[in-house]
Coordinates of C-alpha atoms and ligand atoms in Angstrom, one line a residue:
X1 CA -4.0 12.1 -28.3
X2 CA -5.9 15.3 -27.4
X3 CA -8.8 14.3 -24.8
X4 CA -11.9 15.3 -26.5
X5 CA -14.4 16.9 -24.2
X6 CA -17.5 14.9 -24.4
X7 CA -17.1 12.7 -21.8
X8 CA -16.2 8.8 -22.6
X9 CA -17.8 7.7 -19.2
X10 CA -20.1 9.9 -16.3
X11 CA -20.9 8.6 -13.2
X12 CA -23.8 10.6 -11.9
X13 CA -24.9 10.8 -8.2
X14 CA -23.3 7.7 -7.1
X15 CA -24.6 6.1 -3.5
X16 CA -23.6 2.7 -1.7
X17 CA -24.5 1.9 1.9
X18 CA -23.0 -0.8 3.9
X19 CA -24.5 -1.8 7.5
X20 CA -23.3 1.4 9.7
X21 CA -21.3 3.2 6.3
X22 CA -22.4 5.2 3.9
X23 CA -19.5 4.3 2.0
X24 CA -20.9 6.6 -1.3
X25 CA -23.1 9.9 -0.6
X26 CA -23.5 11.0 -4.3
X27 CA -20.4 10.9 -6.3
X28 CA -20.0 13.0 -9.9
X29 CA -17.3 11.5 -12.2
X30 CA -16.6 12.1 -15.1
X31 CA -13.8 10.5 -17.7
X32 CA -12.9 11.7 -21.3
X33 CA -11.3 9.2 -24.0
X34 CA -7.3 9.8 -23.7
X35 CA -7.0 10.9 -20.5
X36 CA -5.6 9.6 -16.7
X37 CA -7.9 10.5 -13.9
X38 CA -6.3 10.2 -10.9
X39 CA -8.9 9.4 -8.2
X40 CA -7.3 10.3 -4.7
X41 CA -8.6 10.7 -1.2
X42 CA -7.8 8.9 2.1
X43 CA -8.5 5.6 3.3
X44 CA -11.9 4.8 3.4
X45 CA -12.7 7.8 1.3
X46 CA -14.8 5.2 -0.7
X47 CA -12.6 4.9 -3.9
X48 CA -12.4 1.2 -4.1
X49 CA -16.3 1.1 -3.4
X50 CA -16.6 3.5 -6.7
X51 CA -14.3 1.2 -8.7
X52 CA -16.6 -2.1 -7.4
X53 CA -19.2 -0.2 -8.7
X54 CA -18.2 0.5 -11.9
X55 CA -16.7 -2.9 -12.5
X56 CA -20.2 -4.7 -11.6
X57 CA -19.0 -6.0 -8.6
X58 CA -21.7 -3.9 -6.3
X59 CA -24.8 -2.9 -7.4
X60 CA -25.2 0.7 -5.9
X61 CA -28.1 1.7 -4.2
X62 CA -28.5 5.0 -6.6
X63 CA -27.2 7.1 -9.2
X64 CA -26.4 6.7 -13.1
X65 CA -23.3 5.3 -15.1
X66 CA -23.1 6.2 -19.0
X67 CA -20.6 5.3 -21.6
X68 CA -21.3 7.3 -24.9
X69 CA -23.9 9.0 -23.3
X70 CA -25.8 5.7 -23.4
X71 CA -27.0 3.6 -19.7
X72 CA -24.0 0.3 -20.3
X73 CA -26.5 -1.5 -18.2
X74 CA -23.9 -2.7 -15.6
X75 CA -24.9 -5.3 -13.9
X76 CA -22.4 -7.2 -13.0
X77 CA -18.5 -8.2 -13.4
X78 CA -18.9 -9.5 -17.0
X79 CA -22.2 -7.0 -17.7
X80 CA -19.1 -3.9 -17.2
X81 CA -16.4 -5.8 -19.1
X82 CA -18.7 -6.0 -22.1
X83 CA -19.2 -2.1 -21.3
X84 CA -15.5 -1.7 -22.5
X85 CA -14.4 -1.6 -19.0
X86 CA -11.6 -3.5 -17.6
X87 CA -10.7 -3.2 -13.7
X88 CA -7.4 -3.9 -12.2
X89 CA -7.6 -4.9 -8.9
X90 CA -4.5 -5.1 -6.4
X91 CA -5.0 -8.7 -6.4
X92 CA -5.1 -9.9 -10.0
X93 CA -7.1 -12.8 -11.3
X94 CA -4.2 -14.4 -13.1
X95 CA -4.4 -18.2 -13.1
X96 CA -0.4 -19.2 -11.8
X97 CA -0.5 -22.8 -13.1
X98 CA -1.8 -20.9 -17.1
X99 CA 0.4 -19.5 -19.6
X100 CA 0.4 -15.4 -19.9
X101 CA -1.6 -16.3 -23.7
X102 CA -4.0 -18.7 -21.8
X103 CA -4.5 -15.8 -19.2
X104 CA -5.4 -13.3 -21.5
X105 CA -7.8 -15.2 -23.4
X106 CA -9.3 -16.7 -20.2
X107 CA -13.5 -17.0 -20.7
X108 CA -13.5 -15.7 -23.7
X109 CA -13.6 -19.1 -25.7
X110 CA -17.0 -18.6 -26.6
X111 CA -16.6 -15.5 -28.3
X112 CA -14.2 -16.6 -30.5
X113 CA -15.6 -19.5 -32.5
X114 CA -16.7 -23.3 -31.8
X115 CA -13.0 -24.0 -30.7
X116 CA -10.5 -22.1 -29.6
X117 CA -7.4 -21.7 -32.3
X118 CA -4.7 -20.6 -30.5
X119 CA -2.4 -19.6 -33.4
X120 CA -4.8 -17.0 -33.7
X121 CA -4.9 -16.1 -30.2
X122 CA -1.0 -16.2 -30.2
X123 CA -1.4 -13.7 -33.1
X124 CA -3.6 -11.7 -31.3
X125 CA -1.2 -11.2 -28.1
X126 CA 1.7 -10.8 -30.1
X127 CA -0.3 -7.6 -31.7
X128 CA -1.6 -6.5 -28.0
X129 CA 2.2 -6.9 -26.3
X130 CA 3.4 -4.7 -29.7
X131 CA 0.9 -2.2 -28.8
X132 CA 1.9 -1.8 -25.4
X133 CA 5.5 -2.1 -26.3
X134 CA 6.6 -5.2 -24.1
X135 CA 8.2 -8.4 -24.2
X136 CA 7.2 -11.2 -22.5
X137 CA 7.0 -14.7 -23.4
X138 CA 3.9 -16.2 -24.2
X139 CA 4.5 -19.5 -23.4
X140 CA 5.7 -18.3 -19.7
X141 CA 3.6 -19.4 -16.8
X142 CA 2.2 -16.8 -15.0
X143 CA 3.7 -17.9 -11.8
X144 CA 6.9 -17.2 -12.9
X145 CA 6.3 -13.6 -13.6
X146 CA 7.5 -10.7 -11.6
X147 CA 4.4 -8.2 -9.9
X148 CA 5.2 -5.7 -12.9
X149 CA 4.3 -8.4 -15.8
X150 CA 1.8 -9.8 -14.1
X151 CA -0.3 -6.2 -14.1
X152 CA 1.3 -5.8 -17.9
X153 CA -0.7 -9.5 -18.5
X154 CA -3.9 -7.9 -16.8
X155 CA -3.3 -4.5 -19.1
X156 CA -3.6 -7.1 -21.9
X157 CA -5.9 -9.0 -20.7
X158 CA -8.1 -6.1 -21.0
X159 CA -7.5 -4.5 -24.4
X160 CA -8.0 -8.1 -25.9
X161 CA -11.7 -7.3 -24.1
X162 CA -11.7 -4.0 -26.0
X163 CA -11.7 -2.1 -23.3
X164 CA -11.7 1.5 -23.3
X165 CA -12.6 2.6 -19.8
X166 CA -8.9 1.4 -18.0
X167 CA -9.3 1.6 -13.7
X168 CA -5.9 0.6 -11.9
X169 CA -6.5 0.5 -8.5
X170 CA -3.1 1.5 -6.7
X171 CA -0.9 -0.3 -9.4
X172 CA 2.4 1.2 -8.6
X173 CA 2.2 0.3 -4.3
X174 CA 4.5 -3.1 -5.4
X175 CA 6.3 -2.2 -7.9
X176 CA 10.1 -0.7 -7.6
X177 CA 10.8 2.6 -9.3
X178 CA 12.1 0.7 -13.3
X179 CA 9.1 -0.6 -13.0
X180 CA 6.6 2.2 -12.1
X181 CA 8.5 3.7 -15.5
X182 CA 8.1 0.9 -17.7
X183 CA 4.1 1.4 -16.6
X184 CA 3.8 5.1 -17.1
X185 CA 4.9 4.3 -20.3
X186 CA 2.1 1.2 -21.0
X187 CA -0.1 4.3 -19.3
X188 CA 1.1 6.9 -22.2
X189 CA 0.7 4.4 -24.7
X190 CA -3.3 3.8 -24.1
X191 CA -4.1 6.9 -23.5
X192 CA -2.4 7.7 -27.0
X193 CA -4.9 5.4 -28.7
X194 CA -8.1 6.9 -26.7
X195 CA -8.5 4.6 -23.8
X196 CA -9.5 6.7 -20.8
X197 CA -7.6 6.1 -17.4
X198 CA -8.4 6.0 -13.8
X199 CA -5.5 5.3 -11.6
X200 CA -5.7 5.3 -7.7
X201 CA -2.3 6.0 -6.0
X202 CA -1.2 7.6 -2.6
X203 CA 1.6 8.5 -4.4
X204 CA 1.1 12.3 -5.0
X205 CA 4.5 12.7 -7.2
X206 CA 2.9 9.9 -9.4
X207 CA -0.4 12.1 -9.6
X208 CA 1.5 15.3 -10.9
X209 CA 3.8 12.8 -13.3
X210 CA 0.9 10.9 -14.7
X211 CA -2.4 12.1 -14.6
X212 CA -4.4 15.1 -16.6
X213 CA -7.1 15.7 -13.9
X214 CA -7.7 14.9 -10.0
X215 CA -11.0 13.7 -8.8
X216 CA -10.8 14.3 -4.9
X217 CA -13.1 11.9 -2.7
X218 CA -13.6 12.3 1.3
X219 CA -15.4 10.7 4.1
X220 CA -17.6 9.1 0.1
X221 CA -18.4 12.8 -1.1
X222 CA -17.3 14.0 -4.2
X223 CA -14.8 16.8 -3.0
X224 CA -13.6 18.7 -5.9
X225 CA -12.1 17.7 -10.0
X226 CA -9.2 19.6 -10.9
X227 CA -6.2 19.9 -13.5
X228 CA -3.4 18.6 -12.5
X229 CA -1.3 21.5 -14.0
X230 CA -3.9 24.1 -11.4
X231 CA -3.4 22.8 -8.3
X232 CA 0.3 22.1 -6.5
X233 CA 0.9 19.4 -3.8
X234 CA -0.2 21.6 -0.7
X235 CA -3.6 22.4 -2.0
X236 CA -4.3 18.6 -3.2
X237 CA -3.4 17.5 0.2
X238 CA -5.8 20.1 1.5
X239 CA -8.5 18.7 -0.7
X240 CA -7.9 15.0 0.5
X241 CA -7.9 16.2 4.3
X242 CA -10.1 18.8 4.6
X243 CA -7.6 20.8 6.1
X244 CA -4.6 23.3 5.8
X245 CA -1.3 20.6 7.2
X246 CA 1.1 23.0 7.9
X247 CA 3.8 20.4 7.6
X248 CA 3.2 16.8 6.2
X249 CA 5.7 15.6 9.4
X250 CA 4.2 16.7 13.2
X251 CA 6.9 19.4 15.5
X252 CA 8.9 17.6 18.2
X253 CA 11.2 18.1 20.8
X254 CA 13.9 15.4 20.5
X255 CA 16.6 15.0 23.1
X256 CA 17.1 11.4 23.0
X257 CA 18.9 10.0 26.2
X258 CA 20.6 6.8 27.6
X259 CA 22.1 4.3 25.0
X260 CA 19.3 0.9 24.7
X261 CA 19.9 -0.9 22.2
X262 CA 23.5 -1.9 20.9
X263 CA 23.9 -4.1 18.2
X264 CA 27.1 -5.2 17.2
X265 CA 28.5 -7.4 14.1
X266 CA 25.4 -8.5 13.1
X267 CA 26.0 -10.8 10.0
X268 CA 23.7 -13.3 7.8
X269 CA 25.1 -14.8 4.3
X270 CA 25.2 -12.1 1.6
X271 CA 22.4 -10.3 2.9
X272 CA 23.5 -8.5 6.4
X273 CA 27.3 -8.3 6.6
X274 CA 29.1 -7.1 10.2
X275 CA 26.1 -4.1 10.7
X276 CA 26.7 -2.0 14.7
X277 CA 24.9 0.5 15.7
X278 CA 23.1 1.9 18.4
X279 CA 19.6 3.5 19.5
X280 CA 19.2 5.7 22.6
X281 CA 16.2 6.2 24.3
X282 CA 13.8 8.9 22.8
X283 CA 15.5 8.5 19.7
X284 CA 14.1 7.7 16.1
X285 CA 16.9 6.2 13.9
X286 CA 15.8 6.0 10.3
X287 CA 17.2 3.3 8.2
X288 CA 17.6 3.8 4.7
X289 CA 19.1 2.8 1.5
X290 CA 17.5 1.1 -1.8
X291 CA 15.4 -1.5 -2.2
X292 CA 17.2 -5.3 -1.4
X293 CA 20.0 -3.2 0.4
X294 CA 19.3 -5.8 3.7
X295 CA 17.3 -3.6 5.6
X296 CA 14.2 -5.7 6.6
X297 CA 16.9 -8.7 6.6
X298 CA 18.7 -7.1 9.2
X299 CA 15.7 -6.1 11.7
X300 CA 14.7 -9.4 11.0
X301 CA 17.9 -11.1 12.9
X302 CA 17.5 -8.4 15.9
X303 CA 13.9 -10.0 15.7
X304 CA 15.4 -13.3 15.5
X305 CA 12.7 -13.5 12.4
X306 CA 15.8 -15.6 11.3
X307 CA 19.1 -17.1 12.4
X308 CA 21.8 -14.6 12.7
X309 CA 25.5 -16.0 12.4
X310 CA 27.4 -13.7 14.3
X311 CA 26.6 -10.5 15.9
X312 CA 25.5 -9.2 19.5
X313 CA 22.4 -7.5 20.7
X314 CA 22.4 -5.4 24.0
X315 CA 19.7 -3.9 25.3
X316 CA 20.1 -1.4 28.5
X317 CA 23.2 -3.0 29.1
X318 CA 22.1 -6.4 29.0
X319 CA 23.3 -9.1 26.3
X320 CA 20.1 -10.3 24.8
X321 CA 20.0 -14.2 23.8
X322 CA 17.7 -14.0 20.7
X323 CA 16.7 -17.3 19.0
X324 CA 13.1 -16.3 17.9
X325 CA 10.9 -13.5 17.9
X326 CA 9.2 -15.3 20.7
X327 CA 12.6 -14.6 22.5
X328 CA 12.5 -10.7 20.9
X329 CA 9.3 -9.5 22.3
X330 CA 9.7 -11.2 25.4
X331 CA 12.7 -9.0 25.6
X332 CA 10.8 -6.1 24.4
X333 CA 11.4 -5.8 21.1
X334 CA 9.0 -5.5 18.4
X335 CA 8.8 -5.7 14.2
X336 CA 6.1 -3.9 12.7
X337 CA 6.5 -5.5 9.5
X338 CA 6.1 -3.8 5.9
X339 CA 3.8 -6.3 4.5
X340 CA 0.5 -6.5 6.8
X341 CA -1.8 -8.2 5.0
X342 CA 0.6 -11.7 5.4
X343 CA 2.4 -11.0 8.4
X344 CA 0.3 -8.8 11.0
X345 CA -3.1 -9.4 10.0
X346 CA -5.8 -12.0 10.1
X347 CA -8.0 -10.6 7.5
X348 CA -10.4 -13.4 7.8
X349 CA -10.8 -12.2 11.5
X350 CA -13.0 -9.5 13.4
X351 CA -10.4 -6.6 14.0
X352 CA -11.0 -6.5 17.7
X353 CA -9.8 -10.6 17.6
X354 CA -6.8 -9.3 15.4
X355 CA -5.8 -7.0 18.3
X356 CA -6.2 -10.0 21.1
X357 CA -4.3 -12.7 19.0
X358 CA -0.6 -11.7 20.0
X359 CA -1.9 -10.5 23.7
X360 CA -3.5 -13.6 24.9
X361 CA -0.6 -14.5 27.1
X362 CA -1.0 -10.7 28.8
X363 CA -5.1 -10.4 29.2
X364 CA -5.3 -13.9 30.0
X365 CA -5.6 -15.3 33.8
X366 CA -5.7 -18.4 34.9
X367 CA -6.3 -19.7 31.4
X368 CA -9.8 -17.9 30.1
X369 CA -9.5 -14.7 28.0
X370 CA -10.6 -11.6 30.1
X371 CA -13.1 -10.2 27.4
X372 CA -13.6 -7.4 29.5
X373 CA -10.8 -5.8 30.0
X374 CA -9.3 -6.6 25.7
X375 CA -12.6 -4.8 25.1
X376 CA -11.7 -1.9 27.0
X377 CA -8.3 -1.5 26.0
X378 CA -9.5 -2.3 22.3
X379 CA -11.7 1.0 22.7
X380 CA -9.0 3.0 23.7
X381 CA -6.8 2.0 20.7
X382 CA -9.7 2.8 18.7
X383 CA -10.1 6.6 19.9
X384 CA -6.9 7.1 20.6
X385 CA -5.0 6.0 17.1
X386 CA -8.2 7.1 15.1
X387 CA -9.4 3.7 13.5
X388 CA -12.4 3.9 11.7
X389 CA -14.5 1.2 12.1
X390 CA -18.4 0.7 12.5
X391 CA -17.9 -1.7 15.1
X392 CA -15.6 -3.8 16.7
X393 CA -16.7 -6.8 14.7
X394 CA -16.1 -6.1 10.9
X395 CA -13.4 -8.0 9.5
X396 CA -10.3 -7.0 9.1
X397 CA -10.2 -7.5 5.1
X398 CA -12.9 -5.1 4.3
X399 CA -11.0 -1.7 6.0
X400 CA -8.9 0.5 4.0
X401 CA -4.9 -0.1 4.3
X402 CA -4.1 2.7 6.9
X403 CA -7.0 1.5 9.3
X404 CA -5.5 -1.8 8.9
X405 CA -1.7 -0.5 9.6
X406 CA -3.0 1.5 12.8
X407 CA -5.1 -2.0 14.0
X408 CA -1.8 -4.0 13.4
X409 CA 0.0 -0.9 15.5
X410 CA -2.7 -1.0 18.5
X411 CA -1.8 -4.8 18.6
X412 CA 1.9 -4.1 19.3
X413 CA 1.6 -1.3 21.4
X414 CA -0.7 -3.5 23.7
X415 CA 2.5 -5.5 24.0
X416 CA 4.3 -2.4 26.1
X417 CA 7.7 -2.9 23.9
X418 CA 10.8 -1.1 24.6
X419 CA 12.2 -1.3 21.2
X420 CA 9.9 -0.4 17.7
X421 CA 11.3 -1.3 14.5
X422 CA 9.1 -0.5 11.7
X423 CA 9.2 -1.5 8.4
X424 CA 8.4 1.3 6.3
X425 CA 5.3 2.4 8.5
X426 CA 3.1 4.2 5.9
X427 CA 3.5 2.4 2.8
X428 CA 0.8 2.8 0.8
X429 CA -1.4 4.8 3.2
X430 CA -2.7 8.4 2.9
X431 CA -1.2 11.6 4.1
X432 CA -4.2 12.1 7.0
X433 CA -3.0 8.1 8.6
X434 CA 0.4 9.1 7.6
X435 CA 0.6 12.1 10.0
X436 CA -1.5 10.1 12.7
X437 CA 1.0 7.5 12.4
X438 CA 4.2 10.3 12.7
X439 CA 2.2 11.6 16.0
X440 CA 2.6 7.9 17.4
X441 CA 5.8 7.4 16.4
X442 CA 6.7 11.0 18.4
X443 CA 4.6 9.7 21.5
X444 CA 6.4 6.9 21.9
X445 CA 10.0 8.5 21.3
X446 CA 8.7 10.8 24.1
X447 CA 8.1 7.9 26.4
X448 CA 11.7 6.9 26.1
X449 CA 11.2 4.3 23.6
X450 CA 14.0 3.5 21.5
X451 CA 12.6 3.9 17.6
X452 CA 14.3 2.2 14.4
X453 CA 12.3 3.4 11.4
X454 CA 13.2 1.7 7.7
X455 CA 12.0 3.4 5.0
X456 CA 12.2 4.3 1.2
X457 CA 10.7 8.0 1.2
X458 CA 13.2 10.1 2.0
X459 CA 11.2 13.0 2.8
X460 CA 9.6 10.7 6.0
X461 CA 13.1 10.2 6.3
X462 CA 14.2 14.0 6.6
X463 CA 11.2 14.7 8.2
X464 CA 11.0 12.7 11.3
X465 CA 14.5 10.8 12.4
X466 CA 16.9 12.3 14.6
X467 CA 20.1 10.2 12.5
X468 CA 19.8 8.6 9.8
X469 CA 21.7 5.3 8.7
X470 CA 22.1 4.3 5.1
X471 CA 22.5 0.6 4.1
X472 CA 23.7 -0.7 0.4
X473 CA 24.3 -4.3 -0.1
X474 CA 24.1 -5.0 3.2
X475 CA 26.3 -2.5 4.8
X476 CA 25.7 0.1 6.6
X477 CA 27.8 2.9 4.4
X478 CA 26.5 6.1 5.6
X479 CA 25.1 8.4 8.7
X480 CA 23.5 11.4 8.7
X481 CA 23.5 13.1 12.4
X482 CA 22.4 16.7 11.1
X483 CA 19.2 15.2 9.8
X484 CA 17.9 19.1 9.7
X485 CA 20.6 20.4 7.1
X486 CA 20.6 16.7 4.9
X487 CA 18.9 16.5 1.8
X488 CA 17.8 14.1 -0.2
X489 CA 20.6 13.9 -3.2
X490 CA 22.7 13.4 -0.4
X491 CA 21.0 10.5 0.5
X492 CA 20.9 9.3 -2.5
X493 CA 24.1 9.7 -3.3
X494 CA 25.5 7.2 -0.3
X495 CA 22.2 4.9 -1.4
X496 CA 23.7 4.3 -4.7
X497 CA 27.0 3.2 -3.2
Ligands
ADP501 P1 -11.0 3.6 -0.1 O1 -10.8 2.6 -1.2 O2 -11.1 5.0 -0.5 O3 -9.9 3.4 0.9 P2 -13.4 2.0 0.5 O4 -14.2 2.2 -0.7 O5 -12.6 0.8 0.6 O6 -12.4 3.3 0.6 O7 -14.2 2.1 1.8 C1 -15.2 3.1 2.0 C2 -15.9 2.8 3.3 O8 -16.8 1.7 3.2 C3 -15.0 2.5 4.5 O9 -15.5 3.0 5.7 C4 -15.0 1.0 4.5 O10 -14.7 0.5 5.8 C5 -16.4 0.7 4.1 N1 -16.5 -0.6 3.4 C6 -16.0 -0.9 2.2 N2 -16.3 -2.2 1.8 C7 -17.1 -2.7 2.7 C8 -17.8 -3.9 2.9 N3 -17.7 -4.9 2.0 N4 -18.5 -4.1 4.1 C9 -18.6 -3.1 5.0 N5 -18.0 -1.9 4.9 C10 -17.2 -1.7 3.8
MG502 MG1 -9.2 1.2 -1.6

């Protein structure tokens, strides 16, 4: 469908305030019927406090909303749904234990009749699956759906609310690249039949594949709204970061050194079979290959996150007896891991008692935490990697994805490893962390650090390893030494096997 030019929904002069944030100085936003609006800017920008606001969830402190033209009257969670809008947070409100029909029809009982009559409600998600195009059992518990049919259930879930105003906050970040199709098509569908789109992604390709316009936030000011088809990657990345990056990936000087780590035959089940390599000092060895091709299995055995079953590690010439990741980073070794919100962060926690919770054993003396001196060294992480943070207290949970990689990173490089291994680094974080995070990574190479990188995006690839080693099925098939004349169909190419 043609997007009409009255707009379906305006957001005028937006503000929200938090103690020590002004997380929303005045955002414009505007959203016609049939389109995607991709809403972009960098972590902590204040997109996810725009979206709370527009799904009831925060009252802001000023500005307008209209739908139609007319004041919705948002006032709440269910106030916005009966607006006609439906949010899609990263965490979805699926009930496991429920069926996907239950799920959809969840709460709205009593808008249906004096009993619920679920023929007619089976009717009903048979016609809303048809419309998207999908195929999923009804009867199917919800906990036994992949992340991809678990948002398609939330899709659902909203259109049986009517909704017409559609925000997906970051809905591709889990989801493999089938699946990201198989949504973009969901995505083409509603737009088709006039429901208007607002779809949060650090994904820039996604941006120019999906989305009609670009609103741009920064630092919670409305930066600029553009067509997709007038602006190219460089200038949207100028918009996000205030600045010209005259490469997405930082300028080193690599001349890696000694041999430090050596890992030989390294075998588990299936997953890792008979992987050696090596990683001199100074050097970053990116490790890629497709999803499930046993990369994070096989970090995980030099991290002795589980039980090899054959294999040697060697680090500066010294045979390394690893039986746990206790034994690992006493060694020296450390896993950033991919998924931080399970693995590397309290999120119920202050960040500043994040940081001190793997370096007790280091700041501790005589058996009482030195507050004194994690403080200190806490500040320096802070300036030093960039984290933005009013104060040392706020909780982990309520900073942006790339503050929380970088607090997860202060906590290992408090640790004084030899070894980094980390698990796709910038997943899911915006280009400004991303290249803060590349800087690190080339400081520490410098110090004669010995740097295994895994990741998916091949251009972080090309751009920042030295060699490059590509996995499939648990192999390691493929390496790249002339990482500066590679490419990425080459990659791909020894990725698919
Ligand atoms: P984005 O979604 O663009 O990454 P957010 O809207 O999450 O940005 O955050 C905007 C700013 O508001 C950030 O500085 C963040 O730390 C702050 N913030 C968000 N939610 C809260 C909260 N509940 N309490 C305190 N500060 C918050
Ligand atoms: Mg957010």
């Amino acid at each position: 469908m043609i997007a009409t030019d009255a707009p379906l929904l305006e957001m005028r002069g937006i503000e929200k305030s938090f103690p020590g944030v002004r997380a929303l100085d005045g955002i414009d936003l505007n959203l016609r019927a049939g389109e995607v609006l991709a809403l972009l800017g960098e972590n902590g920008a204040g997109k996810s406090t725009l979206i709370k606001v527009l799904g009831g969830a925060y009252r802001p402190d000023a500005g307008e909303i209209r739908i139609d033209g007319i004041d919705p009257q948002i006032h709440s969670p269910t106030s916005s749904s009966r607006a006609g809008v439906a949010v899609i947070y990263q965490e979805f409100n699926l009930i496991p234990a429920l069926t996907v029909r239950e799920n959809i029809f969840l709460g709205q009982e009593k808008s249906t009749a004096w009993f619920i009559h679920s023929r007619d409600e089976h009717r009903r998600a048979r016609e809303l699956f048809d419309r998207l195009d999908i195929s999923i059992d009804l009867q199917t518990p919800c906990r036994e759906l992949s992340i991809a049919q678990q948002q398609v259930v939330e899709i659902a879930k909203a259109l049986s609310l009517n909704a017409r105003i559609i925000v997906m906050d970051e809905p591709s970040a889990t989801l493999t690249s089938n699946e990201v199709e198989r949504l973009f098509r969901v995505v083409k569908e509603l737009t088709s039949q006039g429901v208007g789109i607002i779809y949060i992604s650090h994904r820039l390709e996604e941006i120019f594949e999906i989305a009609d316009r670009v609103c741009v936030l920064r630092d919670g000011r409305h930066v600029d709204t553009q067509r997709v088809a007038d602006i190219d990657r460089a200038r949207l990345i100028e918009m996000m970061v205030g600045r010209k990056l005259e490469s997405e990936f930082p300028e080193r000087d690599s001349s890696p050194g000694k041999q430090r780590l050596v890992i030989e035959h390294l075998s588990r089940g299936q997953k890792v079979k008979d992987v050696s390599f090596s990683v001199r000092a100074g050097e970053v060895l990116a490790i890629t290959g497709l999803v499930g091709a046993g990369r994070s299995e096989m970090v995980r055995l030099i991290f002795g996150a589980d039980r090899r079953e054959s294999g040697s590690i060697e680090l500066d010439g010294k045979t390394l007896d690893i039986r746990s990741p206790r034994d690992a980073i006493r060694a020296g070794i450390c896993l950033l891991t991919e998924d931080r919100k399970t693995q590397g962060l309290v999120l119920r926690h202050s960040v500043r008692d994040n940081f001190g919770l793997p370096n007790l054993t280091r700041l501790s003396r005589f058996g009482w935490i030195r507050g004194g001196t994690e403080r200190e060294e806490f500040a320096g992480y802070v300036k030093s990697l960039k984290i933005k943070i009013p104060n040392h207290q706020q909780l982990a949970g309520n900073l942006s994805g790339g503050n929380q990689q970088k607090i997860v990173l202060a906590k290992w490089l408090a640790r004084h490893c030899e070894v980094l291994i980390f698990d796709e680094p910038t997943r899911g974080i915006d280009v400004g962390a991303k290249y803060e995070i590349y800087l690190l990574l080339n400081r520490l190479a410098a110090q004669g650090k010995a740097i295994i990188m895994i990741s998916s995006e091949l251009p972080e690839v090309l751009g920042m390893a030295d060699r490059i080693l590509v996995m499939h099925e648990g192999r390691i098939i493929g390496e790249i030494n002339d990482v500066a004349s590679a490419t990425q169909e080459q990659i791909m190419q020894l990725a698919i096997g």
